[in-house]
Amino acid sequence: MAHDQHDHHDHHHHEHHSDEPHHHWDSADYVRAWIARDAHRQGERQPIIARLIAAVPFPGTATIHVLDVGGGAGVIAEPMLSAFPCATVTVQDYSQPMLDQARERLGRHAARVRYVLSDLRDPAWTKTVGGPFDLAVSGIAIHNLHEM
């Protein structure tokens, strides 16, 4: 029964793979519209993001290297960069337009952010992101890999 309830919850809207006919992650207009529609979820995400940051096993002054898997427009990267002013973040995503939006959003942190375009379905994605990393985070991308 719990599985049926999960299937009805709207998590699958952020699938970043172009073989999904209803998503066009290669379109800048589509990505901007998706971000605008998704903005209403910020209120429910804030406490979750705060718990994520509180769970990080490093002090706020630590110089850490963070990988944001499926980082999209930087919704997780932004508070990570604010909470850890000595951190660097690599934002990985499948969509160049999403990375462009992240670059715009994270502009004030430009010196501490890298952007990597790669597909999590490609085994070589781990080589493209570099590393090593002290911490990996993800918002709403990993659960979309259920078919793997």
XYZ file of C-alpha atoms in Angstrom:
148
model
C 0.000 0.000 0.000
C 2.791 2.468 0.828
C 4.267 1.859 -2.620
C 0.967 2.810 -4.253
C 0.860 6.030 -2.266
C 4.417 6.860 -3.319
C 3.538 6.321 -6.971
C 0.898 9.034 -6.698
C 3.232 11.566 -5.081
C 4.618 14.050 -7.596
C 8.324 13.257 -7.392
C 8.876 12.124 -10.957
C 8.614 15.602 -12.426
C 12.379 16.181 -12.204
C 13.548 13.226 -14.281
C 16.436 14.593 -16.318
C 16.646 12.062 -19.095
C 15.648 13.000 -22.617
C 14.038 9.622 -23.304
C 11.134 10.764 -21.136
C 8.699 12.209 -23.711
C 7.108 14.762 -21.367
C 10.358 16.435 -20.279
C 12.560 18.602 -22.446
C 15.613 19.251 -20.295
C 17.565 20.443 -23.340
C 15.172 23.388 -23.752
C 16.001 26.580 -21.855
C 12.348 27.694 -22.041
C 11.123 24.379 -20.656
C 13.645 24.495 -17.807
C 12.714 28.079 -16.877
C 9.015 27.124 -16.858
C 9.738 23.998 -14.773
C 11.681 26.055 -12.222
C 8.841 28.587 -12.022
C 6.275 25.808 -11.446
C 8.521 24.129 -8.889
C 9.045 27.318 -6.860
C 5.888 26.625 -4.812
C 7.695 23.684 -3.167
C 10.369 25.882 -1.579
C 8.414 26.209 1.664
C 8.258 22.454 2.181
C 11.913 22.021 1.165
C 13.381 24.572 3.574
C 13.096 22.420 6.723
C 14.406 19.391 4.812
C 17.403 21.358 3.544
C 18.013 22.720 7.056
C 18.087 19.132 8.393
C 20.461 18.125 5.595
C 22.861 20.920 6.496
C 22.583 20.141 10.232
C 23.507 16.511 9.482
C 26.747 17.422 7.698
C 29.546 15.987 9.857
C 31.840 19.009 9.400
C 31.988 22.360 11.194
C 30.739 25.390 9.303
C 34.294 26.648 8.922
C 35.560 23.443 7.261
C 37.152 23.532 3.841
C 35.145 20.769 2.202
C 34.525 19.641 -1.355
C 30.875 18.854 -2.033
C 29.300 17.041 -4.971
C 25.679 17.966 -5.687
C 24.373 15.025 -7.738
C 21.627 16.041 -10.160
C 22.010 19.535 -8.760
C 19.696 21.172 -11.273
C 19.269 24.880 -10.656
C 21.306 24.878 -7.429
C 18.511 24.572 -4.867
C 20.733 22.458 -2.576
C 24.082 23.981 -3.588
C 23.041 27.516 -2.606
C 22.328 26.823 1.080
C 25.392 24.532 1.258
C 27.605 27.359 0.020
C 26.025 29.773 2.497
C 26.319 27.400 5.460
C 29.908 26.431 4.606
C 31.691 29.579 3.429
C 34.967 27.696 2.839
C 33.332 24.902 0.829
C 33.539 24.307 -2.887
C 30.610 22.670 -4.658
C 30.531 20.746 -7.909
C 27.032 20.864 -9.387
C 26.464 17.863 -11.656
C 23.426 17.672 -13.885
C 22.148 16.076 -17.085
C 20.717 19.337 -18.441
C 22.826 22.227 -19.713
C 19.904 24.668 -19.328
C 19.579 23.575 -15.671
C 23.293 24.175 -15.150
C 22.890 27.596 -16.787
C 20.147 28.386 -14.260
C 22.395 27.175 -11.426
C 25.221 29.406 -12.696
C 22.846 32.380 -12.571
C 21.501 31.466 -9.123
C 24.953 30.828 -7.633
C 26.683 33.793 -9.262
C 27.773 35.351 -5.973
C 29.609 32.104 -5.155
C 31.171 31.765 -8.634
C 34.729 31.213 -7.392
C 33.608 28.225 -5.298
C 31.407 26.383 -7.805
C 32.102 24.023 -10.720
C 29.427 22.880 -13.171
C 29.593 19.448 -14.782
C 27.298 18.181 -17.505
C 27.001 14.385 -17.260
C 24.435 11.599 -17.327
C 24.096 9.406 -14.229
C 23.165 6.501 -16.493
C 26.637 6.649 -18.055
C 29.144 4.716 -15.901
C 31.793 7.327 -16.792
C 29.895 10.111 -15.005
C 32.023 9.643 -11.890
C 35.150 10.440 -13.904
C 33.628 13.622 -15.315
C 32.829 15.126 -11.920
C 36.375 14.847 -10.576
C 36.896 14.553 -6.879
C 37.676 13.466 -4.322
C 34.711 14.829 -2.408
C 34.141 15.068 1.321
C 30.371 15.055 0.937
C 27.785 14.153 -1.695
C 24.290 15.627 -1.602
C 21.251 15.363 -3.834
C 17.826 16.902 -3.806
C 15.340 15.225 -6.104
C 17.392 13.366 -8.689
C 18.555 10.033 -7.290
C 15.085 8.575 -6.729
C 14.508 8.933 -10.475
C 17.114 6.268 -11.171
C 14.751 3.477 -10.086
C 15.006 1.847 -13.521
C 18.737 1.227 -13.128
